Amino acid sequence: PLAPVVEFLASGLRIAMRGTLAREDRTALMRMIAMVDRIPATAQSQLKMGAIPVAYVAYAASGDSTFANAVRRWSPRGSRFPELDAREALLRGDTAAARAITAIFPAADSIAKVPLSLAGLRTVMRAELIADLGNAREAAAQYAAIDPARFTTAIADPGFTVYVRTFAARARLHEMLGEREKAIAAWEEFLRRWVDG
């Protein structure tokens, strides 16, 4: 049925805009997760691929492992998401494990040349984790490597909205680093892109 799919995609975009997970969005997401999981495996590939970015952004906003588990379950066999593992470690308070995992993240100069899966959402989460662990310079470099021209996307992908929000995160990092001009430029870019919602 189309209605829960549309509700699910709309929830994903609202979560991406706010950066938080409201109760009504969580309800829509849980309904959709149950629906996708009930569809026979042979018929659910396209729907799962479209649902993964929404579950991913829901996890990024909430830290609720229900959504991280959906991302893992719906992804092609053998897919690895070390950034989800690092975030889970950080949420448990295991900073050492989170640092060990972030050490294997691709460097900013290497991701600046490749397609960015989930419309850059993975790179955004990696940058957030790197910043949370105290490396503002590498986090800023990760954000700078994100280019929408290299996004691989699904329908109504929340990655584009999250991308706009990264300019505010970049500005805060540049402020921390004492890079005033870069901070101002990032804030101005955020405002320019966000003005029409």
mmCIF file of C-alpha atoms in Angstrom:
data_model
loop_
_atom_site.group_PDB
_atom_site.id
_atom_site.type_symbol
_atom_site.label_atom_id
_atom_site.label_comp_id
_atom_site.label_asym_id
_atom_site.label_seq_id
_atom_site.Cartn_x
_atom_site.Cartn_y
_atom_site.Cartn_z
ATOM 1 C CA PRO A 1 0.000 0.000 0.000
ATOM 2 C CA LEU A 2 1.188 3.462 -0.942
ATOM 3 C CA ALA A 3 -0.006 5.502 2.088
ATOM 4 C CA PRO A 4 2.456 4.045 4.637
ATOM 5 C CA VAL A 5 5.310 4.373 2.142
ATOM 6 C CA VAL A 6 4.553 8.080 1.594
ATOM 7 C CA GLU A 7 4.153 8.599 5.355
ATOM 8 C CA PHE A 8 7.492 6.846 5.918
ATOM 9 C CA LEU A 9 9.339 8.964 3.342
ATOM 10 C CA ALA A 10 7.766 12.168 4.715
ATOM 11 C CA SER A 11 8.846 11.161 8.217
ATOM 12 C CA GLY A 12 12.395 10.654 6.960
ATOM 13 C CA LEU A 13 12.487 14.150 5.488
ATOM 14 C CA ARG A 14 11.060 15.708 8.674
ATOM 15 C CA ILE A 15 13.648 13.868 10.784
ATOM 16 C CA ALA A 16 16.406 15.069 8.454
ATOM 17 C CA MET A 17 15.224 18.678 8.735
ATOM 18 C CA ARG A 18 14.874 18.662 12.527
ATOM 19 C CA GLY A 19 17.688 16.316 13.442
ATOM 20 C CA THR A 20 15.353 14.776 16.017
ATOM 21 C CA LEU A 21 12.797 11.981 16.042
ATOM 22 C CA ALA A 22 9.244 13.002 17.010
ATOM 23 C CA ARG A 23 6.792 10.460 18.421
ATOM 24 C CA GLU A 24 4.536 10.536 15.344
ATOM 25 C CA ASP A 25 7.502 9.925 13.058
ATOM 26 C CA ARG A 26 8.657 7.014 15.209
ATOM 27 C CA THR A 27 5.172 5.499 14.923
ATOM 28 C CA ALA A 28 5.245 5.802 11.116
ATOM 29 C CA LEU A 29 8.732 4.323 10.969
ATOM 30 C CA MET A 30 7.863 1.356 13.174
ATOM 31 C CA ARG A 31 4.789 0.636 11.040
ATOM 32 C CA MET A 32 6.887 0.736 7.862
ATOM 33 C CA ILE A 33 9.654 -1.436 9.330
ATOM 34 C CA ALA A 34 7.075 -4.082 10.222
ATOM 35 C CA MET A 35 5.560 -3.853 6.724
ATOM 36 C CA VAL A 36 8.924 -4.156 4.934
ATOM 37 C CA ASP A 37 9.936 -7.092 7.104
ATOM 38 C CA ARG A 38 6.684 -8.926 6.228
ATOM 39 C CA ILE A 39 7.174 -8.640 2.470
ATOM 40 C CA PRO A 40 8.690 -11.795 0.932
ATOM 41 C CA ALA A 41 12.418 -11.394 0.357
ATOM 42 C CA THR A 42 12.017 -11.796 -3.408
ATOM 43 C CA ALA A 43 9.673 -8.796 -3.591
ATOM 44 C CA GLN A 44 11.180 -6.395 -1.072
ATOM 45 C CA SER A 45 14.493 -5.397 -2.650
ATOM 46 C CA GLN A 46 13.425 -2.051 -4.152
ATOM 47 C CA LEU A 47 11.333 -1.067 -1.147
ATOM 48 C CA LYS A 48 14.141 -1.981 1.249
ATOM 49 C CA MET A 49 16.692 0.039 -0.703
ATOM 50 C CA GLY A 50 14.394 3.072 -0.580
ATOM 51 C CA ALA A 51 13.756 2.552 3.137
ATOM 52 C CA ILE A 52 17.396 2.242 4.223
ATOM 53 C CA PRO A 53 18.192 6.011 4.128
ATOM 54 C CA VAL A 54 15.127 6.773 6.244
ATOM 55 C CA ALA A 55 16.039 4.141 8.844
ATOM 56 C CA TYR A 56 19.613 5.458 8.781
ATOM 57 C CA VAL A 57 18.613 9.079 9.414
ATOM 58 C CA ALA A 58 16.225 7.901 12.141
ATOM 59 C CA TYR A 59 19.109 6.150 13.880
ATOM 60 C CA ALA A 60 21.334 9.212 13.464
ATOM 61 C CA ALA A 61 18.647 11.371 15.089
ATOM 62 C CA SER A 62 17.678 9.014 17.898
ATOM 63 C CA GLY A 63 20.435 6.509 18.645
ATOM 64 C CA ASP A 64 17.682 3.867 18.753
ATOM 65 C CA SER A 65 19.254 0.567 17.680
ATOM 66 C CA THR A 66 15.918 -0.555 16.178
ATOM 67 C CA PHE A 67 16.746 1.649 13.189
ATOM 68 C CA ALA A 68 20.421 0.644 12.962
ATOM 69 C CA ASN A 69 19.327 -2.990 12.959
ATOM 70 C CA ALA A 70 16.855 -2.308 10.133
ATOM 71 C CA VAL A 71 19.667 -0.717 8.082
ATOM 72 C CA ARG A 72 21.824 -3.794 8.609
ATOM 73 C CA ARG A 73 18.991 -6.250 7.962
ATOM 74 C CA TRP A 74 17.843 -4.587 4.731
ATOM 75 C CA SER A 75 21.299 -3.970 3.260
ATOM 76 C CA PRO A 76 22.847 -6.403 0.809
ATOM 77 C CA ARG A 77 24.566 -9.328 2.506
ATOM 78 C CA GLY A 78 28.124 -8.507 3.462
ATOM 79 C CA SER A 79 27.491 -4.759 3.840
ATOM 80 C CA ARG A 80 29.389 -3.273 6.756
ATOM 81 C CA PHE A 81 28.554 -0.098 8.644
ATOM 82 C CA PRO A 82 31.477 0.639 10.982
ATOM 83 C CA GLU A 83 30.063 4.086 11.742
ATOM 84 C CA LEU A 84 26.948 2.451 13.227
ATOM 85 C CA ASP A 85 29.207 0.239 15.349
ATOM 86 C CA ALA A 86 31.236 3.279 16.480
ATOM 87 C CA ARG A 87 28.105 5.234 17.386
ATOM 88 C CA GLU A 88 26.748 2.292 19.359
ATOM 89 C CA ALA A 89 30.073 2.026 21.211
ATOM 90 C CA LEU A 90 30.014 5.744 22.001
ATOM 91 C CA LEU A 91 26.417 5.549 23.218
ATOM 92 C CA ARG A 92 27.453 2.713 25.579
ATOM 93 C CA GLY A 93 30.282 4.901 26.853
ATOM 94 C CA ASP A 94 33.019 2.776 25.274
ATOM 95 C CA THR A 95 35.202 5.566 23.913
ATOM 96 C CA ALA A 96 38.162 3.242 23.323
ATOM 97 C CA ALA A 97 36.111 0.978 21.036
ATOM 98 C CA ALA A 98 34.657 4.001 19.215
ATOM 99 C CA ARG A 99 38.163 5.402 18.628
ATOM 100 C CA ALA A 100 39.401 2.042 17.333
ATOM 101 C CA ILE A 101 36.517 1.855 14.872
ATOM 102 C CA THR A 102 36.849 5.462 13.666
ATOM 103 C CA ALA A 103 40.534 4.771 12.968
ATOM 104 C CA ILE A 104 39.443 2.580 10.024
ATOM 105 C CA PHE A 105 37.173 5.235 8.466
ATOM 106 C CA PRO A 106 38.307 6.352 4.998
ATOM 107 C CA ALA A 107 40.362 9.549 5.018
ATOM 108 C CA ALA A 108 38.728 12.707 3.710
ATOM 109 C CA ASP A 109 40.965 12.885 0.633
ATOM 110 C CA SER A 110 39.920 9.384 -0.446
ATOM 111 C CA ILE A 111 36.172 9.951 -0.015
ATOM 112 C CA ALA A 112 36.436 13.172 -2.026
ATOM 113 C CA LYS A 113 36.733 11.049 -5.188
ATOM 114 C CA VAL A 114 34.178 8.255 -4.803
ATOM 115 C CA PRO A 115 30.381 7.875 -4.943
ATOM 116 C CA LEU A 116 28.826 8.617 -1.547
ATOM 117 C CA SER A 117 26.332 5.965 -0.594
ATOM 118 C CA LEU A 118 23.108 6.889 1.207
ATOM 119 C CA ALA A 119 23.416 10.415 -0.216
ATOM 120 C CA GLY A 120 26.350 11.206 2.034
ATOM 121 C CA LEU A 121 24.636 10.147 5.283
ATOM 122 C CA ARG A 122 27.446 7.736 6.138
ATOM 123 C CA THR A 123 30.103 10.437 5.754
ATOM 124 C CA VAL A 124 28.040 12.832 7.872
ATOM 125 C CA MET A 125 27.776 10.310 10.705
ATOM 126 C CA ARG A 126 31.491 9.588 10.451
ATOM 127 C CA ALA A 127 32.288 13.309 10.652
ATOM 128 C CA GLU A 128 30.020 13.680 13.694
ATOM 129 C CA LEU A 129 31.732 10.763 15.431
ATOM 130 C CA ILE A 130 35.197 12.101 14.648
ATOM 131 C CA ALA A 131 34.148 15.484 16.069
ATOM 132 C CA ASP A 132 32.624 13.854 19.160
ATOM 133 C CA LEU A 133 35.952 12.129 19.752
ATOM 134 C CA GLY A 134 37.772 15.472 19.662
ATOM 135 C CA ASN A 135 39.283 15.702 16.179
ATOM 136 C CA ALA A 136 37.651 18.877 14.837
ATOM 137 C CA ARG A 137 40.108 19.276 11.952
ATOM 138 C CA GLU A 138 39.495 15.794 10.485
ATOM 139 C CA ALA A 139 35.732 16.177 11.042
ATOM 140 C CA ALA A 140 35.785 19.451 9.077
ATOM 141 C CA ALA A 141 37.779 17.739 6.312
ATOM 142 C CA GLN A 142 35.208 14.907 6.172
ATOM 143 C CA TYR A 143 32.377 17.430 5.783
ATOM 144 C CA ALA A 144 34.322 19.315 3.097
ATOM 145 C CA ALA A 145 34.664 16.076 1.097
ATOM 146 C CA ILE A 146 30.880 15.716 0.764
ATOM 147 C CA ASP A 147 29.629 16.632 -2.708
ATOM 148 C CA PRO A 148 25.992 16.049 -3.746
ATOM 149 C CA ALA A 149 27.139 15.446 -7.326
ATOM 150 C CA ARG A 150 28.541 12.106 -6.071
ATOM 151 C CA PHE A 151 25.521 11.026 -4.019
ATOM 152 C CA THR A 152 23.931 7.679 -4.710
ATOM 153 C CA THR A 153 20.305 8.159 -3.767
ATOM 154 C CA ALA A 154 16.905 6.644 -3.220
ATOM 155 C CA ILE A 155 13.536 8.309 -3.742
ATOM 156 C CA ALA A 156 12.890 11.289 -1.401
ATOM 157 C CA ASP A 157 16.325 10.820 0.094
ATOM 158 C CA PRO A 158 16.879 12.602 3.429
ATOM 159 C CA GLY A 159 20.604 12.875 2.674
ATOM 160 C CA PHE A 160 20.125 16.115 0.749
ATOM 161 C CA THR A 161 18.473 17.783 3.740
ATOM 162 C CA VAL A 162 21.142 16.492 6.117
ATOM 163 C CA TYR A 163 23.772 17.813 3.680
ATOM 164 C CA VAL A 164 22.409 21.347 4.087
ATOM 165 C CA ARG A 165 22.514 20.975 7.878
ATOM 166 C CA THR A 166 26.203 20.019 7.654
ATOM 167 C CA PHE A 167 27.057 23.628 6.878
ATOM 168 C CA ALA A 168 25.998 24.602 10.411
ATOM 169 C CA ALA A 169 28.135 21.756 11.799
ATOM 170 C CA ARG A 170 31.055 22.864 9.624
ATOM 171 C CA ALA A 171 30.689 26.446 10.894
ATOM 172 C CA ARG A 172 30.830 25.300 14.532
ATOM 173 C CA LEU A 173 33.951 23.224 13.825
ATOM 174 C CA HIS A 174 35.679 26.141 12.111
ATOM 175 C CA GLU A 175 34.778 28.331 15.091
ATOM 176 C CA MET A 176 36.411 25.763 17.409
ATOM 177 C CA LEU A 177 39.493 25.759 15.194
ATOM 178 C CA GLY A 178 39.693 29.570 15.216
ATOM 179 C CA GLU A 179 39.046 29.724 11.456
ATOM 180 C CA ARG A 180 36.764 32.753 11.471
ATOM 181 C CA GLU A 181 36.472 33.301 7.712
ATOM 182 C CA LYS A 182 35.662 29.639 7.053
ATOM 183 C CA ALA A 183 33.114 29.687 9.873
ATOM 184 C CA ILE A 184 31.395 32.769 8.451
ATOM 185 C CA ALA A 185 31.376 31.250 4.953
ATOM 186 C CA ALA A 186 29.829 28.015 6.272
ATOM 187 C CA TRP A 187 27.134 29.894 8.234
ATOM 188 C CA GLU A 188 26.335 31.998 5.149
ATOM 189 C CA GLU A 189 26.097 28.871 2.989
ATOM 190 C CA PHE A 190 23.805 27.227 5.538
ATOM 191 C CA LEU A 191 21.512 30.275 5.601
ATOM 192 C CA ARG A 192 21.520 30.568 1.792
ATOM 193 C CA ARG A 193 20.515 26.931 1.345
ATOM 194 C CA TRP A 194 18.074 26.748 4.290
ATOM 195 C CA VAL A 195 16.167 29.968 3.596
ATOM 196 C CA ASP A 196 13.472 28.232 1.525
ATOM 197 C CA GLY A 197 13.325 25.177 3.772
#
